[in-house]
């Protein structure tokens, strides 16, 4: 059996605790490469950088920091950095859930979606908590799900969005995306964002 290749990305930056926990959990499944934004790029959805140059910072053979979005990271991984296409792309672990309309704005989900667009099985994973950022249970579940997908595959174009509650995982429920909107808008914020600012309020908001 050939060694499986796994690409990891996120929208919180390559040094975020969630992606570090995810990398450790997937290490036993195959050859893991982390290619992720150099800084936090939350709420960038599936956007690409058109008007700014993209920088690739090679940390080592398995870690690359990208001066762009999660989608930029996936595209550069597939077509410039990796010598072979990965068998699986995993995006996360995000601190805070990505549910309802939040998935439209989420860079975490956007990175996984981009992989699916290019024919690579993928899933996004988020810890549905902001108060207890213990990523160990979500990371362990990510490894279980990754192993199952690597063995059984996914239908072409399918991307899974996984939200793991706090604590030990006691089961899995497949559900439909809700239509809950969990943002409030405020005018006249201080600082650079002086126009319309989107402020996440419930379930950790958009990440």
Tab-separated table of C-alpha atoms in Angstrom:
chain	number	residue	atom	x	y	z
A	1	UNK	CA	0.000	0.000	0.000
A	2	UNK	CA	1.450	3.362	-1.052
A	3	UNK	CA	2.023	6.120	1.474
A	4	UNK	CA	-0.920	8.491	1.620
A	5	UNK	CA	-0.295	12.215	1.158
A	6	UNK	CA	-2.242	14.684	3.287
A	7	UNK	CA	-2.325	18.465	2.909
A	8	UNK	CA	-3.350	20.612	5.874
A	9	UNK	CA	-4.399	24.256	5.739
A	10	UNK	CA	-6.458	26.689	7.822
A	11	UNK	CA	-7.475	30.342	8.098
A	12	UNK	CA	-5.949	31.082	11.510
A	13	UNK	CA	-2.341	30.990	10.373
A	14	UNK	CA	0.318	28.327	10.197
A	15	UNK	CA	1.326	28.741	13.850
A	16	UNK	CA	-2.208	28.486	15.277
A	17	UNK	CA	-2.769	25.872	18.017
A	18	UNK	CA	-5.553	24.179	16.057
A	19	UNK	CA	-3.451	23.374	13.001
A	20	UNK	CA	-0.589	22.167	15.199
A	21	UNK	CA	-2.932	19.742	16.968
A	22	UNK	CA	-4.327	18.607	13.635
A	23	UNK	CA	-0.887	17.920	12.172
A	24	UNK	CA	0.077	15.796	15.163
A	25	UNK	CA	-3.122	13.764	14.963
A	26	UNK	CA	-2.729	12.995	11.239
A	27	UNK	CA	0.992	12.222	11.322
A	28	UNK	CA	0.454	8.465	11.673
A	29	UNK	CA	-1.783	8.290	8.580
A	30	UNK	CA	0.773	9.265	5.979
A	31	UNK	CA	2.969	12.059	4.687
A	32	UNK	CA	1.591	15.332	6.054
A	33	UNK	CA	2.413	18.739	4.595
A	34	UNK	CA	1.189	21.997	6.123
A	35	UNK	CA	0.623	24.873	3.699
A	36	UNK	CA	-1.334	27.666	5.325
A	37	UNK	CA	-1.566	31.464	5.559
A	38	UNK	CA	1.291	33.195	7.335
A	39	UNK	CA	-1.210	35.123	9.483
A	40	UNK	CA	-4.860	34.974	10.435
A	41	UNK	CA	-7.170	35.147	7.404
A	42	UNK	CA	-10.531	34.492	9.028
A	43	UNK	CA	-13.718	35.319	7.119
A	44	UNK	CA	-11.932	35.327	3.754
A	45	UNK	CA	-14.324	32.705	2.397
A	46	UNK	CA	-13.058	31.122	-0.845
A	47	UNK	CA	-11.378	34.293	-2.052
A	48	UNK	CA	-8.137	34.485	-4.000
A	49	UNK	CA	-5.540	37.250	-4.066
A	50	UNK	CA	-5.612	39.116	-7.377
A	51	UNK	CA	-4.173	42.533	-6.547
A	52	UNK	CA	-1.336	41.682	-4.180
A	53	UNK	CA	1.736	39.503	-4.792
A	54	UNK	CA	1.690	36.052	-3.216
A	55	UNK	CA	4.662	35.141	-1.064
A	56	UNK	CA	5.725	31.579	-0.315
A	57	UNK	CA	7.878	31.204	2.796
A	58	UNK	CA	9.408	27.742	3.061
A	59	UNK	CA	9.884	26.897	6.722
A	60	UNK	CA	11.065	23.357	5.977
A	61	UNK	CA	10.186	20.549	3.569
A	62	UNK	CA	6.783	20.012	5.209
A	63	UNK	CA	5.779	23.533	6.252
A	64	UNK	CA	5.079	26.527	4.012
A	65	UNK	CA	3.616	29.883	5.068
A	66	UNK	CA	1.645	31.693	2.384
A	67	UNK	CA	1.111	35.451	2.191
A	68	UNK	CA	-2.494	34.988	1.103
A	69	UNK	CA	-5.794	33.276	1.833
A	70	UNK	CA	-6.563	29.616	2.577
A	71	UNK	CA	-7.723	29.242	-1.026
A	72	UNK	CA	-4.428	30.714	-2.260
A	73	UNK	CA	-2.646	28.204	-0.050
A	74	UNK	CA	-4.497	25.245	-1.544
A	75	UNK	CA	-3.996	26.396	-5.137
A	76	UNK	CA	-0.278	26.998	-4.623
A	77	UNK	CA	0.037	23.637	-2.888
A	78	UNK	CA	-1.632	21.755	-5.734
A	79	UNK	CA	0.047	23.500	-8.653
A	80	UNK	CA	3.374	24.845	-7.445
A	81	UNK	CA	4.657	23.463	-4.145
A	82	UNK	CA	3.726	19.794	-3.862
A	83	UNK	CA	5.470	17.349	-6.213
A	84	UNK	CA	2.354	15.132	-6.216
A	85	UNK	CA	-1.319	15.766	-5.581
A	86	UNK	CA	-2.472	14.957	-2.060
A	87	UNK	CA	-4.926	12.170	-1.376
A	88	UNK	CA	-6.751	14.334	1.154
A	89	UNK	CA	-6.975	17.976	2.211
A	90	UNK	CA	-7.995	18.897	5.755
A	91	UNK	CA	-8.673	22.486	6.842
A	92	UNK	CA	-8.654	23.413	10.531
A	93	UNK	CA	-8.934	22.967	13.394
A	94	UNK	CA	-10.864	26.208	13.684
A	95	UNK	CA	-11.525	27.719	17.133
A	96	UNK	CA	-15.290	28.253	17.004
A	97	UNK	CA	-18.016	26.554	15.038
A	98	UNK	CA	-18.766	27.066	11.348
A	99	UNK	CA	-22.502	26.558	11.001
A	100	UNK	CA	-25.430	28.112	9.198
A	101	UNK	CA	-24.620	31.011	6.888
A	102	UNK	CA	-21.238	31.296	8.589
A	103	UNK	CA	-19.904	28.653	6.204
A	104	UNK	CA	-20.309	31.142	3.340
A	105	UNK	CA	-17.803	33.486	4.968
A	106	UNK	CA	-15.489	30.941	6.578
A	107	UNK	CA	-11.926	30.713	5.334
A	108	UNK	CA	-11.655	27.322	6.998
A	109	UNK	CA	-14.493	25.947	4.897
A	110	UNK	CA	-13.270	27.902	1.876
A	111	UNK	CA	-9.925	26.112	1.896
A	112	UNK	CA	-11.581	22.699	1.973
A	113	UNK	CA	-14.063	23.720	-0.721
A	114	UNK	CA	-11.226	24.786	-3.002
A	115	UNK	CA	-9.646	21.351	-2.741
A	116	UNK	CA	-12.951	19.720	-3.700
A	117	UNK	CA	-13.215	22.030	-6.732
A	118	UNK	CA	-9.892	20.599	-7.909
A	119	UNK	CA	-10.986	17.020	-7.382
A	120	UNK	CA	-9.275	16.317	-4.057
A	121	UNK	CA	-11.320	14.795	-1.199
A	122	UNK	CA	-11.497	17.250	1.675
A	123	UNK	CA	-13.090	18.277	4.913
A	124	UNK	CA	-13.096	21.307	7.181
A	125	UNK	CA	-13.109	20.783	10.927
A	126	UNK	CA	-13.980	23.231	13.697
A	127	UNK	CA	-14.157	23.082	17.472
A	128	UNK	CA	-17.592	24.491	18.335
A	129	UNK	CA	-16.374	26.395	21.369
A	130	UNK	CA	-14.554	29.603	22.189
A	131	UNK	CA	-14.300	29.126	25.936
A	132	UNK	CA	-12.559	25.749	26.119
A	133	UNK	CA	-9.981	25.481	23.359
A	134	UNK	CA	-8.908	21.921	24.010
A	135	UNK	CA	-8.317	20.640	20.487
A	136	UNK	CA	-7.415	17.079	21.488
A	137	UNK	CA	-10.847	15.495	20.986
A	138	UNK	CA	-11.470	17.295	17.691
A	139	UNK	CA	-7.990	16.303	16.513
A	140	UNK	CA	-8.601	12.666	17.411
A	141	UNK	CA	-11.885	12.685	15.510
A	142	UNK	CA	-10.194	14.327	12.525
A	143	UNK	CA	-7.751	11.425	12.423
A	144	UNK	CA	-10.592	8.885	12.493
A	145	UNK	CA	-12.460	10.655	9.711
A	146	UNK	CA	-9.308	11.133	7.628
A	147	UNK	CA	-8.505	7.420	7.886
A	148	UNK	CA	-12.017	6.517	6.740
A	149	UNK	CA	-11.901	8.893	3.769
A	150	UNK	CA	-8.439	7.692	2.749
A	151	UNK	CA	-9.756	4.135	2.758
A	152	UNK	CA	-13.219	4.647	1.254
A	153	UNK	CA	-12.976	7.989	-0.568
A	154	UNK	CA	-15.631	10.652	-1.114
A	155	UNK	CA	-17.903	11.331	-4.047
A	156	UNK	CA	-16.333	13.776	-6.545
A	157	UNK	CA	-16.919	17.388	-5.583
A	158	UNK	CA	-17.955	16.557	-2.017
A	159	UNK	CA	-16.495	18.554	0.856
A	160	UNK	CA	-17.463	17.777	4.444
A	161	UNK	CA	-17.929	20.495	7.068
A	162	UNK	CA	-17.379	19.032	10.537
A	163	UNK	CA	-18.211	20.754	13.837
A	164	UNK	CA	-17.008	19.027	16.993
A	165	UNK	CA	-18.522	20.034	20.359
A	166	UNK	CA	-16.448	20.386	23.501
A	167	UNK	CA	-15.360	17.226	25.257
A	168	UNK	CA	-15.294	13.606	24.232
A	169	UNK	CA	-16.946	12.697	20.939
A	170	UNK	CA	-19.841	10.337	21.637
A	171	UNK	CA	-21.222	9.909	18.156
A	172	UNK	CA	-21.709	11.417	14.728
A	173	UNK	CA	-24.772	13.074	13.238
A	174	UNK	CA	-25.072	14.018	9.575
A	175	UNK	CA	-27.343	17.021	9.210
A	176	UNK	CA	-28.374	19.782	6.849
A	177	UNK	CA	-26.959	23.276	6.951
A	178	UNK	CA	-29.124	25.572	9.019
A	179	UNK	CA	-30.259	29.027	7.916
A	180	UNK	CA	-29.372	30.731	11.175
A	181	UNK	CA	-27.669	34.098	10.772
A	182	UNK	CA	-25.406	34.812	13.730
A	183	UNK	CA	-23.935	38.198	12.900
A	184	UNK	CA	-24.771	41.745	13.846
A	185	UNK	CA	-23.670	44.823	11.949
A	186	UNK	CA	-22.410	48.052	13.418
A	187	UNK	CA	-21.639	51.360	11.775
A	188	UNK	CA	-18.788	53.696	12.588
A	189	UNK	CA	-16.147	51.425	14.051
A	190	UNK	CA	-12.845	52.924	15.082
A	191	UNK	CA	-9.558	52.102	13.427
A	192	UNK	CA	-8.944	51.072	9.805
A	193	UNK	CA	-12.351	49.464	9.365
A	194	UNK	CA	-14.318	52.704	9.510
A	195	UNK	CA	-17.143	51.658	7.222
A	196	UNK	CA	-19.349	48.643	7.850
A	197	UNK	CA	-17.913	46.079	10.251
A	198	UNK	CA	-19.193	42.572	10.680
A	199	UNK	CA	-19.104	41.471	14.279
A	200	UNK	CA	-19.603	37.828	15.143
A	201	UNK	CA	-21.769	37.229	18.167
A	202	UNK	CA	-23.121	33.707	18.463
A	203	UNK	CA	-21.400	30.316	18.185
A	204	UNK	CA	-18.048	31.973	17.791
A	205	UNK	CA	-19.148	33.630	14.550
A	206	UNK	CA	-17.299	33.585	11.289
A	207	UNK	CA	-13.864	32.001	11.233
